[in-house]
Coordinates of C-alpha atoms in Angstrom, one line a residue:
X25 CA 17.5 -19.7 7.6
X26 CA 14.6 -22.7 7.5
X27 CA 11.7 -21.8 5.8
X28 CA 9.3 -24.8 4.4
X29 CA 8.8 -25.3 0.8
X30 CA 6.2 -27.5 -0.6
X31 CA 7.0 -29.7 -4.8
X32 CA 4.8 -30.9 -6.5
X33 CA 6.6 -33.2 -10.1
X34 CA 4.5 -33.8 -12.8
X35 CA 4.0 -36.9 -14.6
X36 CA 5.9 -35.6 -17.1
X37 CA 9.4 -35.6 -15.0
X38 CA 7.9 -38.7 -13.0
X39 CA 7.5 -41.0 -15.8
X40 CA 10.0 -41.8 -19.3
X41 CA 7.0 -40.5 -22.1
X42 CA 7.1 -43.0 -24.6
X43 CA 6.0 -46.3 -21.7
X44 CA 4.7 -45.1 -19.5
X45 CA 7.9 -46.7 -16.7
X46 CA 8.9 -44.8 -13.9
X47 CA 11.8 -42.6 -14.8
X48 CA 14.1 -44.2 -11.4
X49 CA 16.6 -41.1 -12.6
X50 CA 14.8 -38.3 -11.9
X51 CA 13.1 -40.3 -9.1
X52 CA 16.0 -40.6 -7.3
X53 CA 17.9 -37.2 -8.1
X54 CA 14.7 -36.0 -6.3
X55 CA 15.0 -37.7 -2.7
X56 CA 18.6 -36.7 -2.3
X57 CA 17.2 -33.3 -3.4
X58 CA 14.7 -33.1 -1.4
X59 CA 16.9 -35.2 1.7
X60 CA 19.6 -33.3 1.0
X61 CA 17.5 -30.1 1.7
X62 CA 15.8 -31.5 5.2
X63 CA 19.1 -32.2 6.2
X64 CA 19.5 -28.3 6.3
X65 CA 16.9 -28.3 8.5
X66 CA 13.4 -26.8 5.6
X67 CA 10.2 -28.7 5.9
X68 CA 9.5 -29.7 3.2
X69 CA 6.2 -31.2 1.5
X70 CA 6.4 -33.6 -2.1
X71 CA 3.7 -33.4 -3.8
X72 CA 4.0 -36.1 -6.7
X73 CA 1.8 -37.1 -9.3
X74 CA 2.5 -39.7 -11.2
X75 CA -0.1 -43.1 -9.8
X76 CA -2.4 -43.4 -13.0
X77 CA 0.7 -43.6 -14.6
X78 CA 2.4 -45.7 -12.6
X79 CA -0.8 -48.0 -12.6
X80 CA -1.0 -47.6 -16.7
X81 CA 3.1 -49.7 -17.1
X82 CA 2.2 -52.4 -14.6
X83 CA -1.9 -53.2 -15.9
X84 CA -0.8 -52.5 -19.2
X85 CA -2.1 -50.4 -20.5
X86 CA -0.8 -47.8 -23.9
X87 CA -3.4 -45.3 -22.7
X88 CA -4.3 -43.1 -19.9
X89 CA -7.8 -44.4 -18.9
X90 CA -11.3 -42.4 -20.3
X91 CA -13.5 -44.0 -17.7
X92 CA -14.1 -42.1 -13.4
X93 CA -13.4 -45.4 -13.1
X94 CA -10.9 -46.7 -14.7
X95 CA -9.1 -44.0 -14.0
X96 CA -9.6 -44.4 -10.0
X97 CA -8.8 -48.2 -10.2
X98 CA -5.2 -48.3 -11.9
X99 CA -4.3 -44.4 -9.5
X100 CA -5.5 -47.8 -6.0
X101 CA -3.0 -50.4 -8.3
X102 CA 0.0 -47.7 -9.2
X103 CA -0.1 -45.7 -6.2
X104 CA 1.0 -48.1 -3.7
X105 CA 3.4 -48.8 -6.1
X106 CA 5.3 -45.3 -5.9
X107 CA 5.1 -45.0 -2.8
X108 CA 6.5 -48.4 -2.4
X109 CA 9.2 -46.7 -5.1
X110 CA 9.9 -43.6 -2.9
X111 CA 10.2 -45.8 0.7
X112 CA 13.0 -47.5 -0.9
X113 CA 14.8 -44.7 -1.8
X114 CA 13.8 -42.5 1.2
X115 CA 14.3 -45.2 3.3
X116 CA 17.7 -45.0 2.1
X117 CA 18.9 -42.3 2.4
X118 CA 17.4 -42.4 7.0
X119 CA 14.6 -40.0 5.9
X120 CA 10.6 -40.2 7.1
X121 CA 8.0 -39.9 5.4
X122 CA 4.0 -40.5 5.0
X123 CA 1.5 -40.9 2.8
X124 CA -1.0 -38.0 2.6
X125 CA -4.5 -38.7 0.0
X126 CA -6.3 -35.7 0.2
X127 CA -9.7 -35.5 -1.5
X128 CA -11.7 -31.6 -2.4
X129 CA -13.0 -32.6 0.6
X130 CA -11.2 -32.9 3.0
X131 CA -10.6 -28.7 2.6
X132 CA -14.5 -27.9 2.5
X133 CA -15.5 -28.9 6.3
X134 CA -14.0 -25.9 8.2
X135 CA -13.1 -28.2 11.0
X136 CA -11.2 -30.9 8.3
X137 CA -9.2 -28.3 6.5
X138 CA -7.9 -27.1 10.4
X139 CA -7.1 -30.6 11.2
X140 CA -5.3 -30.9 7.8
X141 CA -2.9 -27.9 9.5
X142 CA -2.6 -29.2 12.1
X143 CA -1.8 -32.9 11.0
X144 CA 1.6 -31.5 9.0
X145 CA 2.3 -29.7 11.6
X146 CA 2.7 -31.9 13.2
X147 CA 4.0 -35.0 10.1
X148 CA 7.1 -31.2 9.6
X149 CA 7.9 -31.1 13.7
X150 CA 8.5 -34.2 13.5
X151 CA 11.1 -34.5 10.2
X152 CA 9.0 -35.5 8.6
X153 CA 8.2 -35.2 4.9
X154 CA 4.5 -36.1 3.8
X155 CA 4.0 -37.0 0.4
X156 CA 0.4 -36.1 -1.2
X157 CA -1.7 -37.2 -3.5
X158 CA -5.3 -36.6 -4.7
X159 CA -6.8 -40.3 -3.4
X160 CA -8.5 -41.0 -7.3
X161 CA -9.3 -43.9 -5.5
X162 CA -11.9 -42.4 -3.8
X163 CA -13.1 -39.0 -5.2
X164 CA -15.5 -37.9 -7.0
X165 CA -15.8 -35.4 -9.6
X166 CA -17.5 -32.3 -7.8
X167 CA -15.3 -32.6 -5.5
X168 CA -11.8 -32.5 -7.1
X169 CA -8.5 -31.1 -7.4
X170 CA -8.2 -31.8 -11.1
X171 CA -5.2 -31.6 -11.1
X172 CA -1.9 -31.9 -8.6
X173 CA -1.0 -28.0 -9.8
X174 CA -4.1 -27.0 -7.8
X175 CA -3.7 -29.6 -4.8
X176 CA -0.7 -28.1 -4.0
X177 CA -1.1 -24.6 -4.2
X178 CA -4.0 -25.0 -1.9
X179 CA -1.7 -27.1 0.4
X180 CA 1.3 -25.1 0.3
X181 CA -1.3 -22.4 1.5
X182 CA -2.9 -24.8 4.2
X183 CA 0.1 -25.1 5.6
X184 CA 1.5 -21.6 4.6
X185 CA 4.9 -22.0 3.2
X186 CA 7.8 -20.3 1.7
X187 CA 7.9 -21.4 -1.0
X188 CA 5.7 -24.2 -3.9
X189 CA 7.9 -25.9 -6.7
X190 CA 6.1 -26.7 -10.0
X191 CA 8.5 -28.7 -11.0
X192 CA 8.0 -29.9 -15.0
X193 CA 8.9 -30.5 -18.6
X194 CA 10.0 -27.5 -19.3
X195 CA 13.3 -24.9 -17.8
X196 CA 10.4 -22.3 -17.2
X197 CA 7.5 -20.4 -18.4
X198 CA 7.2 -19.1 -22.4
X199 CA 5.5 -17.0 -24.1
X200 CA 3.7 -19.8 -26.1
X201 CA 4.6 -23.8 -26.3
X202 CA 8.4 -23.7 -27.1
X203 CA 7.8 -27.5 -27.8
X204 CA 5.3 -26.5 -31.7
X205 CA 6.7 -21.9 -31.3
X206 CA 10.5 -22.7 -31.7
X207 CA 10.7 -18.3 -31.6
X208 CA 8.5 -18.1 -27.9
X209 CA 9.8 -15.9 -24.9
X210 CA 11.7 -17.5 -22.0
X211 CA 9.5 -15.4 -19.0
X212 CA 12.2 -15.1 -16.2
X213 CA 10.5 -13.1 -13.3
X214 CA 6.1 -12.2 -12.8
X215 CA 5.3 -9.2 -10.0
X216 CA 1.4 -9.9 -10.2
X217 CA -0.8 -12.5 -12.3
X218 CA -3.7 -11.1 -12.5
X219 CA -4.5 -12.7 -15.9
X220 CA -3.1 -14.7 -18.7
X221 CA -3.7 -11.7 -21.1
X222 CA -1.1 -9.2 -19.2
X223 CA 1.5 -12.0 -19.1
X224 CA 1.6 -11.6 -22.1
X225 CA 1.3 -15.5 -22.5
X226 CA -0.2 -18.4 -24.4
X227 CA -0.7 -21.5 -23.2
X228 CA -2.4 -24.3 -24.2
X229 CA -3.4 -26.7 -22.3
X230 CA -2.5 -30.4 -23.8
X231 CA -0.2 -30.9 -20.6
X232 CA 2.0 -34.6 -22.6
X233 CA -0.3 -38.2 -23.0
X234 CA 0.1 -39.7 -19.3
X235 CA -0.1 -36.2 -17.4
X236 CA -3.5 -33.7 -16.5
X237 CA -1.9 -30.5 -16.7
X238 CA -0.3 -27.6 -18.7
X239 CA 0.8 -24.8 -18.7
X240 CA -2.1 -23.2 -17.8
X241 CA -2.8 -25.4 -14.1
X242 CA 0.6 -24.0 -12.8
X243 CA 0.0 -20.5 -14.2
X244 CA -3.7 -20.7 -12.1
X245 CA -1.0 -23.0 -8.7
X246 CA 0.4 -19.2 -8.8
X247 CA -1.5 -17.4 -8.8
X248 CA -3.4 -19.2 -5.9
X249 CA 0.0 -19.3 -3.7
X250 CA 1.0 -15.9 -5.5
X251 CA -2.5 -14.0 -2.9
X252 CA -1.6 -16.4 0.5
X253 CA 2.3 -14.8 0.3
X254 CA 4.1 -17.3 -1.6
X255 CA 6.6 -17.0 -4.1
X256 CA 6.2 -19.2 -6.3
X257 CA 8.4 -21.4 -9.0
X258 CA 8.3 -23.2 -12.4
X259 CA 11.0 -25.3 -13.5
X260 CA 12.7 -28.2 -15.4
X261 CA 11.3 -31.9 -13.3
X262 CA 14.7 -33.6 -14.7
X263 CA 15.8 -30.8 -12.2
X264 CA 15.3 -31.5 -9.7
X265 CA 18.8 -29.6 -7.9
X266 CA 17.2 -26.2 -9.3
X267 CA 16.0 -25.8 -6.0
X268 CA 19.3 -25.5 -4.5
X269 CA 19.8 -22.5 -6.7
X270 CA 17.1 -20.6 -6.2
X271 CA 17.7 -20.6 -2.9
X272 CA 20.3 -18.9 -2.9
X273 CA 19.9 -16.3 -5.0
X274 CA 20.8 -17.8 -8.5
X275 CA 17.6 -17.0 -11.4
X276 CA 16.6 -20.9 -12.6
X277 CA 12.9 -21.3 -13.9
X278 CA 10.0 -18.5 -14.0
X279 CA 10.2 -17.1 -10.5
X280 CA 6.5 -15.8 -9.0
X281 CA 6.7 -12.6 -6.0
X282 CA 4.1 -12.9 -3.2
X283 CA 1.2 -10.8 -3.4
X284 CA 2.7 -7.9 -0.8
X285 CA -0.5 -7.9 1.1
X286 CA -1.6 -11.8 1.4
X287 CA -4.8 -12.6 2.2
X288 CA -5.6 -14.4 5.8
X289 CA -6.6 -18.4 6.2
X290 CA -9.6 -17.9 6.3
X291 CA -10.8 -16.2 3.6
X292 CA -7.9 -18.6 1.2
X293 CA -10.4 -21.4 2.5
X294 CA -13.3 -19.4 1.2
X295 CA -11.5 -18.8 -1.7
X296 CA -9.2 -21.7 -2.5
X297 CA -11.1 -24.4 -0.3
X298 CA -14.5 -24.3 -1.2
X299 CA -15.9 -25.5 -4.1
X300 CA -18.8 -23.1 -4.9
X301 CA -22.8 -23.9 -4.9
X302 CA -24.3 -21.0 -7.2
X303 CA -24.2 -18.0 -8.8
X304 CA -25.4 -14.5 -8.2
X305 CA -25.5 -11.8 -11.1
X306 CA -25.0 -8.3 -9.4
X307 CA -25.3 -4.8 -11.2
X308 CA -22.7 -2.5 -12.1
X309 CA -23.0 -0.5 -8.8
X310 CA -22.9 -3.9 -6.5
X311 CA -19.6 -4.7 -8.7
X312 CA -18.5 -1.4 -8.0
X313 CA -19.4 -1.2 -4.7
X314 CA -17.5 -4.8 -4.3
X315 CA -14.5 -4.0 -6.1
X316 CA -13.2 -0.1 -5.2
X317 CA -15.2 0.7 -2.2
X318 CA -14.5 -3.1 -0.2
X319 CA -18.4 -3.7 0.7
X320 CA -20.5 -6.2 2.3
X321 CA -22.9 -7.4 -0.5
X322 CA -27.2 -6.2 -0.5
X323 CA -30.1 -8.3 -1.9
X324 CA -30.3 -4.5 -3.8
X325 CA -27.8 -5.5 -5.7
X326 CA -28.4 -9.3 -7.9
X327 CA -30.7 -9.7 -10.6
X328 CA -29.8 -13.0 -11.8
X329 CA -29.6 -16.5 -8.5
X330 CA -28.4 -19.2 -10.0
X331 CA -27.9 -22.9 -8.3
X332 CA -29.6 -24.6 -5.7
X333 CA -28.5 -23.7 -1.8
X334 CA -28.5 -23.2 1.0
X335 CA -27.9 -20.2 3.6
X336 CA -23.5 -20.6 4.6
X337 CA -22.6 -22.3 1.5
X338 CA -20.1 -20.9 -1.0
X339 CA -21.3 -18.7 -4.1
X340 CA -19.7 -16.8 -6.8
X341 CA -20.3 -13.7 -7.4
X342 CA -20.5 -11.9 -10.8
X343 CA -20.7 -9.6 -13.3
X344 CA -23.3 -8.3 -15.7
X345 CA -21.4 -10.1 -18.5
X346 CA -21.2 -13.5 -16.4
X347 CA -17.8 -12.6 -15.6
X348 CA -16.4 -13.7 -11.3
X349 CA -16.3 -10.9 -9.8
X350 CA -15.8 -12.3 -6.0
X351 CA -16.5 -15.7 -4.0
X352 CA -19.0 -15.6 -0.5
X353 CA -20.3 -17.4 2.1
X354 CA -23.7 -16.9 1.5
X355 CA -26.1 -15.6 4.2
X356 CA -29.2 -17.1 2.8
X357 CA -30.9 -20.0 0.7
X358 CA -31.3 -19.3 -3.0
X359 CA -35.4 -19.6 -2.6
X360 CA -35.7 -16.7 -0.3
X361 CA -32.6 -15.0 -2.5
X362 CA -35.3 -15.5 -5.1
X363 CA -37.9 -13.5 -3.0
X364 CA -35.6 -10.9 -2.3
X365 CA -32.9 -10.6 -5.6
X366 CA -33.3 -6.1 -6.4
X367 CA -35.3 -5.5 -3.0
X368 CA -33.4 -2.7 -0.3
X369 CA -32.6 -4.6 2.9
X370 CA -35.9 -3.0 5.1
X371 CA -38.5 -4.5 2.6
X372 CA -37.1 -7.9 4.0
X373 CA -38.7 -8.9 6.7
X374 CA -41.5 -7.5 4.9
X375 CA -41.3 -9.9 2.3
X376 CA -39.7 -13.0 4.2
X377 CA -42.3 -12.8 7.4
X378 CA -38.9 -13.0 9.1
X379 CA -36.1 -10.7 10.2
X380 CA -32.9 -11.8 8.5
X381 CA -29.0 -10.8 7.7
X382 CA -28.3 -7.7 6.9
X383 CA -26.4 -8.3 4.1
X384 CA -25.8 -11.2 1.5
X385 CA -22.7 -11.9 1.5
X386 CA -20.8 -9.9 4.0
X387 CA -17.2 -8.4 3.3
X388 CA -15.6 -10.8 5.9
X389 CA -17.1 -13.5 4.1
X390 CA -15.7 -12.0 1.0
X391 CA -12.6 -13.3 -0.9
X392 CA -12.2 -11.3 -4.2
X393 CA -11.0 -13.4 -7.7

């Protein structure tokens, strides 16, 4: 049965760690695998890292740039080269591709989020494989995805994919980094990602010389995807044909089961598309009302307001010790909330001088973290 697949491959799989040059044999295998998946009727999206690594090799740089401006310049050099390689290889198999460069702001505004969805859907309908990367040349720090693991999970959520494959430099998730801890235990199946502690995993965020993400970002990406009802797999990037084995039901890599009741598209946008503009600290009563009873947030339950924001901005809702419990769209700006925090709803018109919303964050605009 045809399915929608999002495949993310990391810099560590696309390039040789010693030189930063492209690993052409791996890329050729990847292209052949994805083209074959398309011929089988699947809809395929590739999220590809590597632009910065390729740019470094092209410019003769020996280490990854540290400043934003340098990284963006190097990405601009590498992105065209990377797409040229992909286009040559996919063209030899008569498979059309498209370049899609995204910034976080493309997913922040609801209308642009919907437009991105329609663009992907149209490309897939045409039989094209979109190749996605973050628009490193233009992205500003506060509106960056940060890593392509997160980007791939958000793209998978956006297009309502069936599978997300995270191809990396290890064959699966381990209880610790097997490169440094020989006794690390492999983890084959994960039913639910409530926390890293529940997974019993020690995760370093070392990544590689050329990549940005360690295993931490992959687990975070799996959490985003499984919340959207997407089955997620971490497996070895040097063997992209493993995707066929997974689709046949073989236990390859680490597989994360999708949540049985996925969050709807609007709430996924609130949880993952938006960048929070502030924090609201809540008392224990409000935390329990939101967590246990699924209720809206009222002003009476707020103990502290942090940040400057406008009405309808996204904010983090935190428990008394600062742990995020939810995110939501707020009905008041930060100045108004400073005046009404801790107050009952019927006092708000008197304090502000006008009738505001009864709730600070309505439960329809609130997503548990």
